[in-house]
mmCIF file of C-alpha atoms in Angstrom:
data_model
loop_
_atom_site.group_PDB
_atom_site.id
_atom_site.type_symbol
_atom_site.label_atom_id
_atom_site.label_comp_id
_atom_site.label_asym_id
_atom_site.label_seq_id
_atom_site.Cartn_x
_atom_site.Cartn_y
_atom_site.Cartn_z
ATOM 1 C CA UNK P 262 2.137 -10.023 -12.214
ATOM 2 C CA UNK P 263 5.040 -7.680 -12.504
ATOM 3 C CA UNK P 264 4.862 -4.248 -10.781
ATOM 4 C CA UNK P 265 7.034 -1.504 -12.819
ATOM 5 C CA UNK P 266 9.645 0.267 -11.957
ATOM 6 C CA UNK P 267 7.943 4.233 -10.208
ATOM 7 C CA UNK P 268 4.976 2.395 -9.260
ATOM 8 C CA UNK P 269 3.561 2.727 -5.795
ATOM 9 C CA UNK P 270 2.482 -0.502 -3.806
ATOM 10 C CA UNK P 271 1.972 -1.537 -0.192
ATOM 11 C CA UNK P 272 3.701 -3.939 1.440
ATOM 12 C CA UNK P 273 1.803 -5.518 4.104
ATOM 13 C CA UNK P 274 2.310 -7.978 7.518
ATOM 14 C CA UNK P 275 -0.324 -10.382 8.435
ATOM 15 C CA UNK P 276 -0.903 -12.104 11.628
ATOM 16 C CA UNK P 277 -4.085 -14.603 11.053
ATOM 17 C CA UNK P 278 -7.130 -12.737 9.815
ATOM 18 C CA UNK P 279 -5.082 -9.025 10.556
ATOM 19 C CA UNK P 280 -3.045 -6.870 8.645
ATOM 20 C CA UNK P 281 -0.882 -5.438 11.202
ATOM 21 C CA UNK P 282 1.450 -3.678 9.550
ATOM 22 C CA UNK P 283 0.871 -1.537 6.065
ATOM 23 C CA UNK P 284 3.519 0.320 3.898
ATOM 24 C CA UNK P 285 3.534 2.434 0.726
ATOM 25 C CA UNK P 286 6.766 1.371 -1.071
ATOM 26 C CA UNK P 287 7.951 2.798 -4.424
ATOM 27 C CA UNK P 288 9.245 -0.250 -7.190
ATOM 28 C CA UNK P 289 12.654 -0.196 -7.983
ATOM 29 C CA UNK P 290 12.773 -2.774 -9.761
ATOM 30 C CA UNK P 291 10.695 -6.288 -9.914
ATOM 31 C CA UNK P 292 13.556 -9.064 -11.844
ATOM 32 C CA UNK P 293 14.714 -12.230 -11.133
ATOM 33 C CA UNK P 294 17.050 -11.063 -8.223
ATOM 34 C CA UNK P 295 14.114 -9.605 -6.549
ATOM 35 C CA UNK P 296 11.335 -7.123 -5.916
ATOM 36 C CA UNK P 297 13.299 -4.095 -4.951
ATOM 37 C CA UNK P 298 11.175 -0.985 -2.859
ATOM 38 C CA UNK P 299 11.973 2.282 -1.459
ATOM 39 C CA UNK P 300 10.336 4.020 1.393
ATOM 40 C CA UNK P 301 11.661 7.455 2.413
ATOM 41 C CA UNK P 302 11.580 9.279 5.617
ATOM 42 C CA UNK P 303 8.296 11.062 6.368
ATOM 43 C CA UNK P 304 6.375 8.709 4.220
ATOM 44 C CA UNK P 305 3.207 7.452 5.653
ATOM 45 C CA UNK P 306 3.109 3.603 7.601
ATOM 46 C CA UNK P 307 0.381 2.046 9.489
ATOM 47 C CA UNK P 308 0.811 -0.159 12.652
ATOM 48 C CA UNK P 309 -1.405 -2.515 14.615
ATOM 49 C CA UNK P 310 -1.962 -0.425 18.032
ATOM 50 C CA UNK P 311 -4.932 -1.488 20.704
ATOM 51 C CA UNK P 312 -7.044 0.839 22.705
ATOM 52 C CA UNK P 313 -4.388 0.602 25.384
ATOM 53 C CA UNK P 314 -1.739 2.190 23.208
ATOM 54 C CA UNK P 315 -0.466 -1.760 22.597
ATOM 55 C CA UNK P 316 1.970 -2.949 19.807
ATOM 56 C CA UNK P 317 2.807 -6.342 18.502
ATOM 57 C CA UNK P 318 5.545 -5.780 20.331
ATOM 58 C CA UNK P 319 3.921 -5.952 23.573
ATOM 59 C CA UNK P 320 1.083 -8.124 23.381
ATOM 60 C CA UNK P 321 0.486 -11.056 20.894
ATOM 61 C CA UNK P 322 -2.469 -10.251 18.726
ATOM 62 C CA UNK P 323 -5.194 -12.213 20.189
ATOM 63 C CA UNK P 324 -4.839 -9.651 23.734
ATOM 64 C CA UNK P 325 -5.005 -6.948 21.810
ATOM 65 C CA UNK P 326 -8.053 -4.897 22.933
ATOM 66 C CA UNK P 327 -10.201 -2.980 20.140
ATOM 67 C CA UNK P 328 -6.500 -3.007 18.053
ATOM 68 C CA UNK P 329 -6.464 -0.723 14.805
ATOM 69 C CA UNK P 330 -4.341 0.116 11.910
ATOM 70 C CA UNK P 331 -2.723 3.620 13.511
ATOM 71 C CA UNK P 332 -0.527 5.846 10.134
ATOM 72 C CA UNK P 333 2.226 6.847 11.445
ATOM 73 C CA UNK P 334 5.147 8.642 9.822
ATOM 74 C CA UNK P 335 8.385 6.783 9.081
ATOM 75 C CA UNK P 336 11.430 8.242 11.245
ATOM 76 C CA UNK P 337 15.077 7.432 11.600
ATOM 77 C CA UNK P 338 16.411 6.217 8.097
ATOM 78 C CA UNK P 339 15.329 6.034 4.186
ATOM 79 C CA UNK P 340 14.962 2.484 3.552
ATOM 80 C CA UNK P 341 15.930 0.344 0.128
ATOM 81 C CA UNK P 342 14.156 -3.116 0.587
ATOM 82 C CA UNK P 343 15.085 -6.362 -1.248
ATOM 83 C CA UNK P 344 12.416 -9.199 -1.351
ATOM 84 C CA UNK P 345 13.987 -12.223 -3.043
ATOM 85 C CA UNK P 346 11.515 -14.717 -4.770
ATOM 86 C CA UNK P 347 11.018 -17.328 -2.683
ATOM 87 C CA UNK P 348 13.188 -16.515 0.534
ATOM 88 C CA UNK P 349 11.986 -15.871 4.160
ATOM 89 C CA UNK P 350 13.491 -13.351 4.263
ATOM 90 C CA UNK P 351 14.072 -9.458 3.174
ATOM 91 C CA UNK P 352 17.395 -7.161 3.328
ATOM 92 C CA UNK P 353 16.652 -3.417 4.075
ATOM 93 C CA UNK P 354 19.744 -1.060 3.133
ATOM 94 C CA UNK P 355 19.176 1.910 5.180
ATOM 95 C CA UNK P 356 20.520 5.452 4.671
ATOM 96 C CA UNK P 357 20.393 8.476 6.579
ATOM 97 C CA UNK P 358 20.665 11.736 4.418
ATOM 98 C CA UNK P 359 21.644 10.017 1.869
ATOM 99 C CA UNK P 360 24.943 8.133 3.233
ATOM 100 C CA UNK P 361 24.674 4.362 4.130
ATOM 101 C CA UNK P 362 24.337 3.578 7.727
ATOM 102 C CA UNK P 363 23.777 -0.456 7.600
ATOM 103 C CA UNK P 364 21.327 -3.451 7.105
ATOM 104 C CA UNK P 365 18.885 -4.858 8.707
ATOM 105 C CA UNK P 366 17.150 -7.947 7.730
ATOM 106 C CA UNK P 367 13.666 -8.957 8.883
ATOM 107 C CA UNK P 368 12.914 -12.403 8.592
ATOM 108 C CA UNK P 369 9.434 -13.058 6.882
ATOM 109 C CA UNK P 370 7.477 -15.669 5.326
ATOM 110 C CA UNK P 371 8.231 -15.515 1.472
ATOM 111 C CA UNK P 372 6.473 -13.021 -0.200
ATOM 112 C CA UNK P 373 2.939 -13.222 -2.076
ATOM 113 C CA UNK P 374 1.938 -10.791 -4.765
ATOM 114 C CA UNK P 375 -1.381 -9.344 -4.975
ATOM 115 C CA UNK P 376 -2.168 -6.681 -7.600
ATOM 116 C CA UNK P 377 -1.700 -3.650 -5.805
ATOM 117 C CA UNK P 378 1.295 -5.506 -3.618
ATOM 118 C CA UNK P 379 2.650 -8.315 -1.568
ATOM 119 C CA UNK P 380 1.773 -9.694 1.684
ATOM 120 C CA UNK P 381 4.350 -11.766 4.138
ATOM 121 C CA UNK P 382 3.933 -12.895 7.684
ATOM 122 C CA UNK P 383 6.730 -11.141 10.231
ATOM 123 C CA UNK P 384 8.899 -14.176 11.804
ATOM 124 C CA UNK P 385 9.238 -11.357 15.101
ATOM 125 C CA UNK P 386 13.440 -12.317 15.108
ATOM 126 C CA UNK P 387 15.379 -9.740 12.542
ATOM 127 C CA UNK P 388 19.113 -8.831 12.621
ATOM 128 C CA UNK P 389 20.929 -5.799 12.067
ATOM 129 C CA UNK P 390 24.304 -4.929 10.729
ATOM 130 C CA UNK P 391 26.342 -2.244 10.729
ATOM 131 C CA UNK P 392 28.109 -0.740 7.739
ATOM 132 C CA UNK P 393 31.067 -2.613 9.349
ATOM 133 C CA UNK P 394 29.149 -6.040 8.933
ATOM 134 C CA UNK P 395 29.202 -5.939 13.256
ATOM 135 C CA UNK P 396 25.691 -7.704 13.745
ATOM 136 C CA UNK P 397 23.396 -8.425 16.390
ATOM 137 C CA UNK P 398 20.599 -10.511 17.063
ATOM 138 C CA UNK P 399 16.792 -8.081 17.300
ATOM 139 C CA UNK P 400 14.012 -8.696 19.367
ATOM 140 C CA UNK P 401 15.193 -11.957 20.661
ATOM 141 C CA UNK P 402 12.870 -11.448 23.898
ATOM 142 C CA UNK P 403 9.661 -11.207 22.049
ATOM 143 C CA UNK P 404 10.310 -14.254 19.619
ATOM 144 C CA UNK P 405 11.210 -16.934 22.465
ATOM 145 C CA UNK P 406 7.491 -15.556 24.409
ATOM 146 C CA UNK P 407 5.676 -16.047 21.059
ATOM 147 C CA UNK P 408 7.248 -19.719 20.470
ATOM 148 C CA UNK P 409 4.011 -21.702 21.063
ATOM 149 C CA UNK P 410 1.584 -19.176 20.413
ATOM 150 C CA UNK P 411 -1.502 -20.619 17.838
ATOM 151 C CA UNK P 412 -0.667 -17.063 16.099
ATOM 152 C CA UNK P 413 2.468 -17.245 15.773
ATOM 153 C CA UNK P 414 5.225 -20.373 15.569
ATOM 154 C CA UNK P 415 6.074 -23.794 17.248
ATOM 155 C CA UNK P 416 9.177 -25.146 18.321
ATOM 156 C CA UNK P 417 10.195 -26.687 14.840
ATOM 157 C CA UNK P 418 9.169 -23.431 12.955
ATOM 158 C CA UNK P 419 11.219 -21.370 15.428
ATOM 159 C CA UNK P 420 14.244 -23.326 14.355
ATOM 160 C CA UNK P 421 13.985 -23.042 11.097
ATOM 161 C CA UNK P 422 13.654 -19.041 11.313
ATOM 162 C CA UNK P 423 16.982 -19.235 13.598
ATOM 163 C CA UNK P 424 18.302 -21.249 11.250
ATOM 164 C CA UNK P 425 17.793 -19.160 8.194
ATOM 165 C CA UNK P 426 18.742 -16.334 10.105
ATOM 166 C CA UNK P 427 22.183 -18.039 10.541
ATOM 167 C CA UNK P 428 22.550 -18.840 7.084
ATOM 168 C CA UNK P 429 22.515 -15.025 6.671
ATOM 169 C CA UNK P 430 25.034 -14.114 9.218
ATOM 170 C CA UNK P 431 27.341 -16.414 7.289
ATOM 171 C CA UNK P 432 26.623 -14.099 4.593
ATOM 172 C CA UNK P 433 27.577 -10.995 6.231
ATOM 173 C CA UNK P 434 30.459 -12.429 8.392
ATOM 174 C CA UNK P 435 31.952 -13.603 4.717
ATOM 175 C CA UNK P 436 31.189 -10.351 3.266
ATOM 176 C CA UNK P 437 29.245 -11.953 0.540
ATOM 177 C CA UNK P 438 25.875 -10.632 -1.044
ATOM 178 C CA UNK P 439 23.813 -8.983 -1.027
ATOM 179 C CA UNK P 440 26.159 -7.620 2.197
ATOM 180 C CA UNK P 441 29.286 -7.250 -0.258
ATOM 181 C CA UNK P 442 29.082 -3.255 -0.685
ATOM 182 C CA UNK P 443 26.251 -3.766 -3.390
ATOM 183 C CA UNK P 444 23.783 -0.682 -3.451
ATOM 184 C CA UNK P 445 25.606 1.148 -0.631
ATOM 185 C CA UNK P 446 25.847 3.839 -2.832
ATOM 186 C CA UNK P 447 22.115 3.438 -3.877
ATOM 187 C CA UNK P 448 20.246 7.171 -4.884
ATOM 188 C CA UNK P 449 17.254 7.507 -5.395
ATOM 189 C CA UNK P 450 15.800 9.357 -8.664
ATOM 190 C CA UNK P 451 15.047 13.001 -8.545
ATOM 191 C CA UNK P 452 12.217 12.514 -10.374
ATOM 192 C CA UNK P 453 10.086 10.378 -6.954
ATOM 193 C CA UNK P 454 7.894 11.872 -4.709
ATOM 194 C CA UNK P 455 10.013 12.917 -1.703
ATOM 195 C CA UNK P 456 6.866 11.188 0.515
ATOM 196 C CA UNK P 457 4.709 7.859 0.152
ATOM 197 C CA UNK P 458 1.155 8.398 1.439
ATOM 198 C CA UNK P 459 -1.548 6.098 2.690
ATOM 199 C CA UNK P 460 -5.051 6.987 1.512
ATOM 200 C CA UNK P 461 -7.984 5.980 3.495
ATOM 201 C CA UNK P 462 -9.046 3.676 0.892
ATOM 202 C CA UNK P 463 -6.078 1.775 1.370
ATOM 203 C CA UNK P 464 -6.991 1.745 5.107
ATOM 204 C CA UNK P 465 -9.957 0.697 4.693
ATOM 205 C CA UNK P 466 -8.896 -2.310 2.307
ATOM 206 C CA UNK P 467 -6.103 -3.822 4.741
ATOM 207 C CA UNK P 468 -8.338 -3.778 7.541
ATOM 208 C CA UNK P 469 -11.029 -5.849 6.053
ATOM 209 C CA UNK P 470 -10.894 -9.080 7.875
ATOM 210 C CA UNK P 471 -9.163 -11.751 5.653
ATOM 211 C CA UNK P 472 -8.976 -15.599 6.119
ATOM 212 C CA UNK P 473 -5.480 -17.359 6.991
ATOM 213 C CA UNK P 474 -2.315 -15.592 7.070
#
């Protein structure tokens, strides 16, 4: 299926029979370089939060008490998010009032479509890059305590998401795509809403328990 370009979908995280993390995004563009979204600030997101006020981030998701889907709105940047087909991986270009301010990339399981959007399992290490192409290393804390973890990744997995987060520091360090200046001066269209919402329905549907993930 191809989504078309002003069409709203949600982009979703699962963690074994969970969604825990739920997105409206706005198509760009859906071509052979990519499935290309846009989420602006103040747009509605949904995160996996216990009855102890718990994230992911905290606790992996089998010691999460009573956890929920908790909407949220999205602070800090307007994001521009490139999923390419088959890669475990996706590059966010983020702007803040309407000027570039860097990359991040969250390493993911590659992508699978459903009809109303795609779902990807979170590999917990990211990067970010500044519009300099300086990077760093994210949440390296939380992805060595979840190495092991039935939810989450063994040793040889946790390599491999290293790795290919290596391969993509090559990028940057070279200056190559997609961290080459491409869409830096991305705007969006007059014509979007300024805000992506979550209906309940929507909340209702990613909570439904689902099998693997």
């Amino acid at each position: 299926m191809i989504f078309k370009p002003g069409q709203v979908i949600t982009r979703r995280y699962l963690r074994g029979d969970r969604c825990s993390w739920l997105q409206p995004m706005l198509v760009v563009a859906d071509d052979p370089d990519g499935l290309l979204l846009w989420h602006p600030v103040g747009s509605d997101c949904a995160r996996l939060v216990d009855a102890d006020g718990n994230t992911l981030h905290e606790l992996p998701v089998d010691q999460m008490r009573d956890a929920k889907l908790a909407v949220q709105a999205w602070t800090g940047y307007d994001i521009l998010v490139l999923m390419p087909p088959a890669a475990a991986y996706s590059v966010w270009w983020f702007f803040r009032d309407g000027v570039f301010a860097g990359w991040y990339v969250n390493l993911e399981d590659p992508y699978a479509r459903r009809p109303d959007g795609v779902d990807t399992v979170d590999h917990v290490l990211d990067l970010v890059v500044s519009p300099q192409r300086r990077w760093e290393w994210k949440d390296t804390g939380e992805f060595a305590e979840r190495i092991g973890h039935p939810a989450y990744f063994d040793r040889a997995a946790a390599d491999a998401i290293r790795a290919q987060g290596e391969r993509l520091v090559a990028l940057v360090e070279a200056g190559e795509f997609p961290f080459d200046g491409t869409r830096t001066g991305f705007r969006p269209d007059p014509g979007w809403p300024p805000t992506l919402r979550l209906t309940p329905d929507l909340l209702q549907a990613a909570q439904a328990p689902r099998a693997g993930g």
